[in-house]
Short mmCIF file of C-alpha atoms in Angstrom, two decimals:
data_model
loop_
_atom_site.label_atom_id
_atom_site.label_comp_id
_atom_site.label_asym_id
_atom_site.label_seq_id
_atom_site.Cartn_x
_atom_site.Cartn_y
_atom_site.Cartn_z
CA UNK A 1 -0.11 -11.05 -9.06
CA UNK A 2 -2.84 -13.68 -8.98
CA UNK A 3 -1.20 -15.78 -6.31
CA UNK A 4 -3.87 -14.89 -3.77
CA UNK A 5 -6.73 -15.77 -6.10
CA UNK A 6 -8.12 -19.29 -5.80
CA UNK A 7 -9.60 -20.33 -9.12
CA UNK A 8 -12.77 -22.15 -8.13
CA UNK A 9 -16.40 -21.96 -9.10
CA UNK A 10 -18.58 -21.16 -6.14
CA UNK A 11 -21.50 -18.95 -5.16
CA UNK A 12 -19.13 -16.50 -3.50
CA UNK A 13 -16.85 -16.42 -6.55
CA UNK A 14 -19.84 -15.64 -8.77
CA UNK A 15 -21.02 -12.65 -6.69
CA UNK A 16 -20.35 -9.26 -8.28
CA UNK A 17 -17.10 -7.73 -7.06
CA UNK A 18 -18.69 -4.49 -5.81
CA UNK A 19 -21.00 -6.26 -3.38
CA UNK A 20 -18.10 -8.27 -2.00
CA UNK A 21 -15.93 -5.20 -1.52
CA UNK A 22 -18.75 -3.39 0.25
CA UNK A 23 -19.44 -6.37 2.53
CA UNK A 24 -15.82 -6.80 3.54
CA UNK A 25 -15.44 -3.07 4.14
CA UNK A 26 -18.51 -2.83 6.39
CA UNK A 27 -17.62 -6.05 8.21
CA UNK A 28 -14.13 -4.68 9.04
CA UNK A 29 -15.67 -1.41 10.26
CA UNK A 30 -17.94 -3.35 12.65
CA UNK A 31 -14.99 -5.42 13.90
CA UNK A 32 -12.82 -2.39 14.56
CA UNK A 33 -15.44 -0.34 16.43
CA UNK A 34 -16.35 -3.30 18.67
CA UNK A 35 -14.98 -2.61 22.20
CA UNK A 36 -12.10 -4.95 22.98
CA UNK A 37 -13.80 -6.42 26.09
CA UNK A 38 -16.66 -8.01 24.06
CA UNK A 39 -15.06 -11.44 23.71
CA UNK A 40 -18.29 -13.21 22.66
CA UNK A 41 -18.76 -10.78 19.77
CA UNK A 42 -15.27 -11.59 18.43
CA UNK A 43 -15.99 -15.31 18.68
CA UNK A 44 -19.15 -14.67 16.69
CA UNK A 45 -17.21 -12.81 13.96
CA UNK A 46 -14.83 -15.76 13.63
CA UNK A 47 -17.86 -18.05 13.13
CA UNK A 48 -19.18 -15.70 10.44
CA UNK A 49 -15.86 -15.87 8.58
CA UNK A 50 -16.03 -19.68 8.77
CA UNK A 51 -19.60 -19.58 7.42
CA UNK A 52 -18.43 -17.63 4.34
CA UNK A 53 -15.31 -19.74 3.84
CA UNK A 54 -17.25 -23.00 3.48
CA UNK A 55 -19.54 -22.07 0.51
CA UNK A 56 -16.63 -20.15 -1.11
CA UNK A 57 -14.81 -23.55 -1.26
CA UNK A 58 -11.66 -21.97 0.17
CA UNK A 59 -9.77 -24.59 2.23
CA UNK A 60 -9.27 -23.47 5.85
CA UNK A 61 -5.60 -24.50 5.71
CA UNK A 62 -5.00 -22.36 2.63
CA UNK A 63 -6.59 -19.36 4.37
CA UNK A 64 -4.68 -19.87 7.62
CA UNK A 65 -1.32 -20.31 5.82
CA UNK A 66 -1.81 -17.03 4.00
CA UNK A 67 -2.96 -15.22 7.14
CA UNK A 68 0.61 -15.60 8.47
CA UNK A 69 1.10 -12.36 6.52
CA UNK A 70 0.12 -10.60 9.75
CA UNK A 71 2.55 -12.54 11.97
CA UNK A 72 5.05 -9.67 12.22
CA UNK A 73 2.31 -7.46 13.61
CA UNK A 74 1.31 -10.09 16.15
CA UNK A 75 4.86 -10.84 17.28
CA UNK A 76 5.38 -7.32 18.54
CA UNK A 77 1.95 -7.25 20.20
CA UNK A 78 3.40 -9.89 22.54
CA UNK A 79 5.65 -7.18 23.96
CA UNK A 80 2.74 -4.94 24.99
CA UNK A 81 1.79 -6.83 28.18
CA UNK A 82 5.42 -6.78 29.31
CA UNK A 83 6.11 -3.08 28.73
CA UNK A 84 2.58 -1.71 29.27
CA UNK A 85 1.66 0.59 32.13
CA UNK A 86 -0.93 0.44 34.91
CA UNK A 87 -2.30 -2.44 36.97
CA UNK A 88 -0.33 -5.72 36.70
CA UNK A 89 -1.17 -9.39 37.14
CA UNK A 90 1.09 -12.36 37.77
CA UNK A 91 0.96 -15.21 35.30
CA UNK A 92 3.44 -18.10 35.26
CA UNK A 93 5.86 -15.95 37.24
CA UNK A 94 5.65 -13.08 34.75
CA UNK A 95 4.32 -9.70 35.80
CA UNK A 96 2.02 -8.56 32.98
CA UNK A 97 0.21 -5.27 32.52
CA UNK A 98 -3.58 -5.65 32.32
CA UNK A 99 -3.88 -2.75 29.89
CA UNK A 100 -1.09 -4.27 27.79
CA UNK A 101 -2.87 -7.65 27.71
CA UNK A 102 -6.07 -6.00 26.49
CA UNK A 103 -4.05 -3.97 24.00
CA UNK A 104 -2.38 -7.08 22.62
CA UNK A 105 -5.69 -8.95 22.40
CA UNK A 106 -7.19 -5.94 20.65
CA UNK A 107 -4.49 -5.90 17.98
CA UNK A 108 -4.40 -9.69 17.48
CA UNK A 109 -8.20 -10.17 17.35
CA UNK A 110 -9.06 -7.18 15.11
CA UNK A 111 -5.97 -7.71 12.94
CA UNK A 112 -6.68 -11.42 12.38
CA UNK A 113 -10.37 -10.90 11.54
CA UNK A 114 -9.53 -8.09 9.12
CA UNK A 115 -6.82 -10.13 7.41
CA UNK A 116 -9.09 -13.16 7.05
CA UNK A 117 -11.87 -11.02 5.53
CA UNK A 118 -9.47 -9.38 3.05
CA UNK A 119 -7.92 -12.74 2.12
CA UNK A 120 -11.39 -14.20 1.45
CA UNK A 121 -12.13 -11.27 -0.86
CA UNK A 122 -8.79 -11.77 -2.69
CA UNK A 123 -9.28 -15.54 -2.93
CA UNK A 124 -12.69 -15.21 -4.55
CA UNK A 125 -12.15 -12.17 -6.80
CA UNK A 126 -9.61 -11.60 -9.58
CA UNK A 127 -7.69 -8.32 -9.65
CA UNK A 128 -9.48 -7.38 -12.88
CA UNK A 129 -12.84 -7.85 -11.25
CA UNK A 130 -11.76 -5.92 -8.17
CA UNK A 131 -10.86 -2.93 -10.33
CA UNK A 132 -14.18 -3.01 -12.19
CA UNK A 133 -15.88 -3.36 -8.80
CA UNK A 134 -14.12 -0.25 -7.52
CA UNK A 135 -15.10 1.45 -10.77
CA UNK A 136 -18.78 0.70 -10.17
CA UNK A 137 -18.48 1.89 -6.57
CA UNK A 138 -17.68 5.29 -8.06
CA UNK A 139 -13.96 5.22 -7.36
CA UNK A 140 -12.43 8.05 -9.44
CA UNK A 141 -11.32 6.91 -12.90
CA UNK A 142 -7.80 8.30 -12.38
CA UNK A 143 -7.26 5.90 -9.48
CA UNK A 144 -8.62 2.83 -11.26
CA UNK A 145 -6.53 3.72 -14.31
CA UNK A 146 -3.35 3.93 -12.23
CA UNK A 147 -4.34 0.67 -10.57
CA UNK A 148 -4.85 -1.11 -13.92
CA UNK A 149 -1.42 -0.04 -15.15
CA UNK A 150 0.18 -0.81 -11.85
CA UNK A 151 -1.00 -4.41 -11.90
CA UNK A 152 0.24 -4.86 -15.46
CA UNK A 153 3.58 -3.27 -14.72
CA UNK A 154 4.28 -5.34 -11.61
CA UNK A 155 4.56 -8.43 -13.81
CA UNK A 156 6.61 -6.52 -16.39
CA UNK A 157 8.97 -5.34 -13.65
CA UNK A 158 9.39 -8.78 -12.12
CA UNK A 159 9.99 -10.44 -15.50
CA UNK A 160 12.47 -7.74 -16.55
CA UNK A 161 14.32 -7.98 -13.24
CA UNK A 162 14.63 -11.75 -13.73
CA UNK A 163 15.94 -11.33 -17.28
CA UNK A 164 18.53 -8.79 -16.16
CA UNK A 165 19.67 -10.99 -13.29
CA UNK A 166 20.13 -13.97 -15.61
CA UNK A 167 22.05 -11.75 -18.05
CA UNK A 168 24.36 -10.61 -15.22
CA UNK A 169 24.90 -14.14 -13.98
CA UNK A 170 25.56 -15.32 -17.52
CA UNK A 171 28.43 -12.82 -17.59
CA UNK A 172 29.76 -14.31 -14.35
CA UNK A 173 28.90 -11.19 -12.34
CA UNK A 174 26.88 -11.51 -9.16
CA UNK A 175 26.73 -8.14 -7.34
CA UNK A 176 25.69 -8.81 -3.78
CA UNK A 177 28.27 -7.12 -1.59
CA UNK A 178 28.05 -3.61 -0.25
CA UNK A 179 30.99 -2.35 -2.34
CA UNK A 180 29.21 -3.42 -5.46
CA UNK A 181 26.29 -1.16 -4.62
CA UNK A 182 26.94 0.95 -7.73
CA UNK A 183 26.18 -1.96 -10.02
CA UNK A 184 22.95 -2.51 -8.12
CA UNK A 185 22.00 1.18 -8.30
CA UNK A 186 22.64 1.32 -12.04
CA UNK A 187 20.65 -1.88 -12.37
CA UNK A 188 17.63 -0.41 -10.59
CA UNK A 189 17.69 2.65 -12.83
CA UNK A 190 17.93 0.71 -16.06
CA UNK A 191 15.30 -1.79 -14.89
CA UNK A 192 12.97 1.18 -14.45
CA UNK A 193 13.73 2.58 -17.91
CA UNK A 194 13.46 -0.79 -19.69
CA UNK A 195 10.09 -1.49 -18.06
CA UNK A 196 8.85 2.00 -18.85
CA UNK A 197 9.71 1.76 -22.52
CA UNK A 198 8.17 -1.71 -22.73
CA UNK A 199 5.00 -0.43 -21.06
CA UNK A 200 4.91 2.76 -23.10
CA UNK A 201 4.70 0.72 -26.30
CA UNK A 202 1.84 -1.31 -24.85
CA UNK A 203 0.06 1.86 -23.78
CA UNK A 204 0.36 3.46 -27.19
CA UNK A 205 -0.92 0.26 -28.78
CA UNK A 206 -3.91 0.36 -26.42
CA UNK A 207 -4.59 4.01 -27.30
CA UNK A 208 -4.48 3.26 -31.03
CA UNK A 209 -7.11 0.52 -30.47
CA UNK A 210 -9.51 2.97 -28.81
CA UNK A 211 -8.57 2.86 -25.11
CA UNK A 212 -10.08 5.93 -23.37
CA UNK A 213 -9.00 5.48 -19.78
CA UNK A 214 -11.50 2.89 -18.57
CA UNK A 215 -11.64 -0.77 -19.42
CA UNK A 216 -14.87 -1.83 -21.10
CA UNK A 217 -17.03 -3.73 -18.66
CA UNK A 218 -18.86 -6.89 -19.75
CA UNK A 219 -20.99 -7.49 -16.70
CA UNK A 220 -23.91 -5.20 -15.84
CA UNK A 221 -24.69 -3.74 -12.44
CA UNK A 222 -25.07 -6.17 -9.55
CA UNK A 223 -28.69 -7.28 -9.05
CA UNK A 224 -30.42 -6.37 -5.78
CA UNK A 225 -30.43 -10.06 -4.80
CA UNK A 226 -26.60 -10.08 -4.63
CA UNK A 227 -26.57 -6.96 -2.47
CA UNK A 228 -29.06 -8.63 -0.15
CA UNK A 229 -27.01 -11.85 0.11
CA UNK A 230 -23.71 -10.15 0.76
CA UNK A 231 -25.15 -7.66 3.24
CA UNK A 232 -25.85 -10.66 5.50
CA UNK A 233 -22.19 -10.64 6.62
CA UNK A 234 -21.96 -7.07 7.98
CA UNK A 235 -25.55 -7.11 9.23
CA UNK A 236 -25.01 -10.32 11.18
CA UNK A 237 -21.77 -8.91 12.59
CA UNK A 238 -23.49 -5.70 13.65
CA UNK A 239 -26.29 -7.75 15.25
CA UNK A 240 -23.75 -9.74 17.24
CA UNK A 241 -21.99 -6.55 18.40
CA UNK A 242 -25.27 -5.03 19.61
CA UNK A 243 -26.33 -8.28 21.29
CA UNK A 244 -22.97 -8.62 23.04
CA UNK A 245 -23.16 -5.03 24.26
CA UNK A 246 -26.75 -5.40 25.47
CA UNK A 247 -26.18 -8.65 27.40
CA UNK A 248 -24.41 -8.19 30.72
CA UNK B 1 4.54 2.32 8.18
CA UNK B 2 1.25 0.61 7.55
CA UNK B 3 -1.08 0.87 10.51
CA UNK B 4 -3.22 -2.21 11.19
CA UNK B 5 -6.84 -2.26 12.25
CA UNK B 6 -7.41 -1.41 15.90
CA UNK B 7 -4.18 0.49 16.65
CA UNK B 8 -5.86 3.87 16.46
CA UNK B 9 -9.40 4.18 17.82
CA UNK B 10 -12.55 4.48 15.71
CA UNK B 11 -13.36 8.23 15.91
CA UNK B 12 -9.80 9.32 15.03
CA UNK B 13 -9.69 6.77 12.16
CA UNK B 14 -12.98 8.19 10.85
CA UNK B 15 -11.70 11.77 11.02
CA UNK B 16 -8.60 10.81 9.07
CA UNK B 17 -10.63 8.94 6.46
CA UNK B 18 -12.45 12.24 5.89
CA UNK B 19 -9.13 14.12 5.69
CA UNK B 20 -7.67 11.56 3.28
CA UNK B 21 -10.80 11.63 1.06
CA UNK B 22 -10.69 15.44 0.89
CA UNK B 23 -6.98 15.43 0.09
CA UNK B 24 -7.37 12.78 -2.61
CA UNK B 25 -10.32 14.65 -4.11
CA UNK B 26 -8.05 17.67 -4.63
CA UNK B 27 -5.38 15.40 -6.14
CA UNK B 28 -7.86 13.77 -8.52
CA UNK B 29 -9.07 17.20 -9.64
CA UNK B 30 -5.55 18.53 -10.24
CA UNK B 31 -4.23 15.25 -11.68
CA UNK B 32 -6.68 15.43 -14.62
CA UNK B 33 -4.68 18.37 -15.96
CA UNK B 34 -1.34 16.61 -15.56
CA UNK B 35 -2.25 13.15 -16.78
CA UNK B 36 -1.35 13.04 -20.47
CA UNK B 37 -0.22 10.24 -22.77
CA UNK B 38 3.30 10.34 -21.34
CA UNK B 39 2.28 10.48 -17.69
CA UNK B 40 -0.40 7.80 -17.60
CA UNK B 41 1.88 4.78 -18.19
CA UNK B 42 4.58 6.43 -16.07
CA UNK B 43 2.13 6.73 -13.18
CA UNK B 44 1.35 3.03 -13.47
CA UNK B 45 5.03 2.10 -13.50
CA UNK B 46 5.80 4.36 -10.53
CA UNK B 47 2.93 2.73 -8.63
CA UNK B 48 4.21 -0.74 -9.53
CA UNK B 49 7.73 0.24 -8.48
CA UNK B 50 6.48 1.58 -5.13
CA UNK B 51 4.44 -1.58 -4.69
CA UNK B 52 7.56 -3.68 -5.24
CA UNK B 53 9.85 -1.73 -2.86
CA UNK B 54 7.17 -1.61 -0.17
CA UNK B 55 7.33 -5.38 0.06
CA UNK B 56 10.56 -5.04 2.04
CA UNK B 57 9.10 -4.67 5.51
CA UNK B 58 10.47 -4.39 9.02
CA UNK B 59 8.49 -4.05 12.23
CA UNK B 60 8.96 -0.86 14.23
CA UNK B 61 6.15 -0.93 16.82
CA UNK B 62 3.28 -3.32 17.55
CA UNK B 63 0.98 -3.07 14.55
CA UNK B 64 3.18 -0.57 12.75
CA UNK B 65 5.68 -1.55 10.08
CA UNK B 66 8.53 0.40 8.58
CA UNK B 67 9.44 0.21 4.91
CA UNK B 68 10.50 2.27 1.91
CA UNK B 69 7.72 4.68 0.88
CA UNK B 70 8.63 5.78 -2.62
CA UNK B 71 6.80 9.07 -2.35
CA UNK B 72 9.79 11.17 -3.40
CA UNK B 73 10.44 9.08 -6.49
CA UNK B 74 6.75 9.57 -7.36
CA UNK B 75 6.71 13.36 -7.00
CA UNK B 76 9.91 13.79 -9.03
CA UNK B 77 8.76 11.55 -11.86
CA UNK B 78 5.02 12.28 -12.07
CA UNK B 79 4.45 15.43 -10.02
CA UNK B 80 2.73 16.01 -6.67
CA UNK B 81 -0.89 15.31 -7.63
CA UNK B 82 -0.45 12.14 -9.66
CA UNK B 83 2.35 11.10 -7.28
CA UNK B 84 0.08 11.22 -4.24
CA UNK B 85 -2.52 9.21 -6.18
CA UNK B 86 0.11 6.58 -7.08
CA UNK B 87 1.02 6.08 -3.42
CA UNK B 88 -2.66 6.07 -2.41
CA UNK B 89 -3.45 3.45 -5.08
CA UNK B 90 -0.69 1.19 -3.79
CA UNK B 91 -2.03 1.52 -0.25
CA UNK B 92 -5.56 0.76 -1.41
CA UNK B 93 -4.54 -2.41 -3.25
CA UNK B 94 -2.41 -3.56 -0.32
CA UNK B 95 -5.29 -3.07 2.11
CA UNK B 96 -7.90 -4.72 -0.13
CA UNK B 97 -5.94 -7.65 -1.54
CA UNK B 98 -2.87 -8.24 0.60
CA UNK B 99 -4.35 -7.38 4.02
CA UNK B 100 -1.37 -5.09 4.57
CA UNK B 101 -2.57 -2.12 6.60
CA UNK B 102 -6.06 -2.19 8.02
CA UNK B 103 -9.09 -1.25 5.94
CA UNK B 104 -10.37 1.09 8.64
CA UNK B 105 -6.87 2.55 9.05
CA UNK B 106 -6.73 3.39 5.32
CA UNK B 107 -7.42 7.07 6.05
CA UNK B 108 -4.50 7.23 8.47
CA UNK B 109 -2.17 5.41 6.10
CA UNK B 110 -3.12 7.55 3.10
CA UNK B 111 -2.81 10.79 5.13
CA UNK B 112 0.67 9.85 6.35
CA UNK B 113 2.27 8.28 3.30
CA UNK B 114 0.34 9.61 0.31
CA UNK B 115 -0.41 13.16 1.49
CA UNK B 116 2.01 14.30 4.24
CA UNK B 117 5.11 12.45 3.01
CA UNK B 118 4.73 13.41 -0.66
CA UNK B 119 3.79 17.01 0.15
CA UNK B 120 6.91 17.50 2.27
CA UNK B 121 9.04 15.80 -0.41
CA UNK B 122 7.57 17.92 -3.21
CA UNK B 123 8.07 21.23 -1.40
CA UNK B 124 11.71 20.31 -0.81
CA UNK B 125 12.18 19.17 -4.41
CA UNK B 126 10.73 22.44 -5.65
CA UNK B 127 13.09 24.41 -3.38
CA UNK B 128 16.25 22.36 -3.90
CA UNK B 129 16.00 22.13 -7.70
CA UNK B 130 16.07 25.92 -7.80
CA UNK B 131 19.13 26.37 -5.55
CA UNK B 132 21.28 23.29 -6.23
CA UNK B 133 23.61 23.14 -9.29
CA UNK B 134 21.88 22.11 -12.48
CA UNK B 135 23.67 18.79 -12.85
CA UNK B 136 22.81 15.16 -12.34
CA UNK B 137 24.59 15.43 -9.00
CA UNK B 138 22.24 18.23 -7.96
CA UNK B 139 19.23 16.16 -8.99
CA UNK B 140 20.52 13.15 -7.10
CA UNK B 141 21.15 15.21 -3.95
CA UNK B 142 17.63 16.63 -4.25
CA UNK B 143 16.12 13.15 -4.40
CA UNK B 144 18.20 11.96 -1.44
CA UNK B 145 17.42 14.90 0.88
CA UNK B 146 13.70 15.02 -0.04
CA UNK B 147 13.42 11.26 0.59
CA UNK B 148 14.85 11.45 4.09
CA UNK B 149 12.65 14.40 5.05
CA UNK B 150 9.53 12.96 3.37
CA UNK B 151 9.84 9.62 5.14
CA UNK B 152 10.44 11.18 8.57
CA UNK B 153 7.49 13.58 8.13
CA UNK B 154 5.24 10.65 7.25
CA UNK B 155 6.46 8.83 10.38
CA UNK B 156 5.72 11.85 12.50
CA UNK B 157 2.19 11.82 11.11
CA UNK B 158 1.75 8.46 12.82
CA UNK B 159 3.04 9.88 16.13
CA UNK B 160 0.45 12.68 15.96
CA UNK B 161 -2.33 10.18 15.18
CA UNK B 162 -1.20 7.96 18.04
CA UNK B 163 -1.26 10.90 20.43
CA UNK B 164 -4.82 11.66 19.30
CA UNK B 165 -6.25 8.14 19.40
CA UNK B 166 -3.79 5.41 20.39
CA UNK B 167 -5.52 2.34 21.88
CA UNK B 168 -2.56 1.27 24.02
CA UNK B 169 -0.58 3.08 26.70
CA UNK B 170 2.94 3.51 25.40
CA UNK B 171 4.93 6.61 26.17
CA UNK B 172 4.73 9.13 23.35
CA UNK B 173 8.37 10.18 23.61
CA UNK B 174 9.58 6.58 23.12
CA UNK B 175 7.32 6.15 20.09
CA UNK B 176 8.47 9.40 18.51
CA UNK B 177 12.12 8.48 19.07
CA UNK B 178 11.71 4.94 17.69
CA UNK B 179 9.79 6.13 14.64
CA UNK B 180 12.17 9.00 13.89
CA UNK B 181 15.27 6.83 14.36
CA UNK B 182 14.24 3.88 12.18
CA UNK B 183 12.70 6.15 9.56
CA UNK B 184 15.83 8.25 9.17
CA UNK B 185 17.67 5.06 8.28
CA UNK B 186 14.85 3.96 5.98
CA UNK B 187 14.88 7.44 4.44
CA UNK B 188 18.58 7.18 3.58
CA UNK B 189 18.15 3.78 1.86
CA UNK B 190 15.07 5.10 0.05
CA UNK B 191 16.94 8.23 -0.93
CA UNK B 192 19.77 6.24 -2.49
CA UNK B 193 17.35 4.13 -4.55
CA UNK B 194 15.32 7.20 -5.58
CA UNK B 195 18.45 9.16 -6.48
CA UNK B 196 19.97 6.43 -8.63
CA UNK B 197 16.66 5.76 -10.38
CA UNK B 198 15.90 9.41 -11.05
CA UNK B 199 19.45 10.16 -12.26
CA UNK B 200 19.38 7.23 -14.69
CA UNK B 201 16.01 8.26 -16.07
CA UNK B 202 17.11 11.92 -16.31
CA UNK B 203 20.22 10.95 -18.30
CA UNK B 204 18.41 8.79 -20.83
CA UNK B 205 14.88 10.21 -21.00
CA UNK B 206 14.88 13.68 -19.37
CA UNK B 207 11.48 14.27 -21.00
CA UNK B 208 9.97 11.76 -18.57
CA UNK B 209 10.98 13.58 -15.39
CA UNK B 210 8.12 15.82 -14.24
CA UNK B 211 10.26 17.87 -11.83
CA UNK B 212 12.72 18.73 -14.61
CA UNK B 213 9.91 19.78 -16.95
CA UNK B 214 8.42 21.92 -14.21
CA UNK B 215 11.53 23.58 -12.80
CA UNK B 216 14.19 23.49 -15.48
CA UNK B 217 13.15 24.61 -18.93
CA UNK B 218 16.54 23.85 -20.49
CA UNK B 219 17.85 20.25 -20.69
CA UNK B 220 20.06 18.96 -17.89
CA UNK B 221 23.82 18.95 -18.43
CA UNK B 222 25.15 15.42 -18.75
CA UNK B 223 28.92 14.91 -18.53
CA UNK B 224 30.10 13.02 -21.57
#
């Protein structure tokens, strides 16, 4: 589960999780409400991302490789100019819809900036910190509790699935064809049960050691200085959006 | 069916964030009653399970993916309120950490998958468990049918949102047909997984199945 986290020591890593979540959230809001024709504003947002990436000591290549997560979204955006309606332009012998071109640009630009911002957050914050950050942003305890268990169980599920697969292979049985679907179905059900009973024991052990539904937090509230530093990202983005809209 | 940033315009996204927040507030309030020592770890496992199956993704439309939702499994195992919260939690983690589904589209995604889809599935489960035979077969059929309907209802939620605030000009009929078609198929696959999981759990630990506790006081008949 920690594959997206980059274990470094940097000023961005040391910021409290709640200020980072708030900054990424507000930045994404500014990006999405920016009209798609404001190309200079989008260029400015990209520069802002780069300015955060450098002090966070996140290699640009690492970030770009992981941003391929959004490729499937982008691939279909390519179809928009071809199948879009309205006025058309000719480009390299292709007749493309102007509205479709803007639509595709809109999806690619806003999608990429949002993905990069989220990846930066994930690269500089552990899951555990993210949950305590959400907790301090007044996210309901039921949700953070489900989240805590979910993150623990994902590893339990993956490990149990691997053990069961090895056990099947060791018995020279490798169900992968459609007519062996029953074996797969039974496997999914028993995987679920095994993981549940494993997790139930852990949960009861936690209860008997005084767990009340929230994890104890070591760090205090984020100091005002951190809020000020991290608010620079959304504030700068909003400034760029306003400047781009005001200039002709 | 995650919607990315910028597919649906700002005002409509904002309205749906308000709708999602209101819906989740009701769920949080009702879930406090349901969430006991047995349900808390189960809710976490259901969320983890949904998280795992949602990793299988296919693209349906630009900026819109199709995948298993897991809402039906959640409502059968942990009930409607905690079930909706499980799906919402998965969506929140995906948007924050895995950049899957836009942060500003979170209201749309939660409304479709966590609220609409699970609500439709739960109503069907409540109805079918009363009229279908009280066997594991009846339970499996319930999970299958509720999955198909739940997934298609969630997909139709996207069509409505697109009609209200789509940022590109695609014909609505084509979108509705594409979404309904792919999601019926997805619903069948999801239904088979949900049915086999629920039936296995009901055979071994019927005490863990919320829907059975709620609708069938006496234990389920298991053929020897």
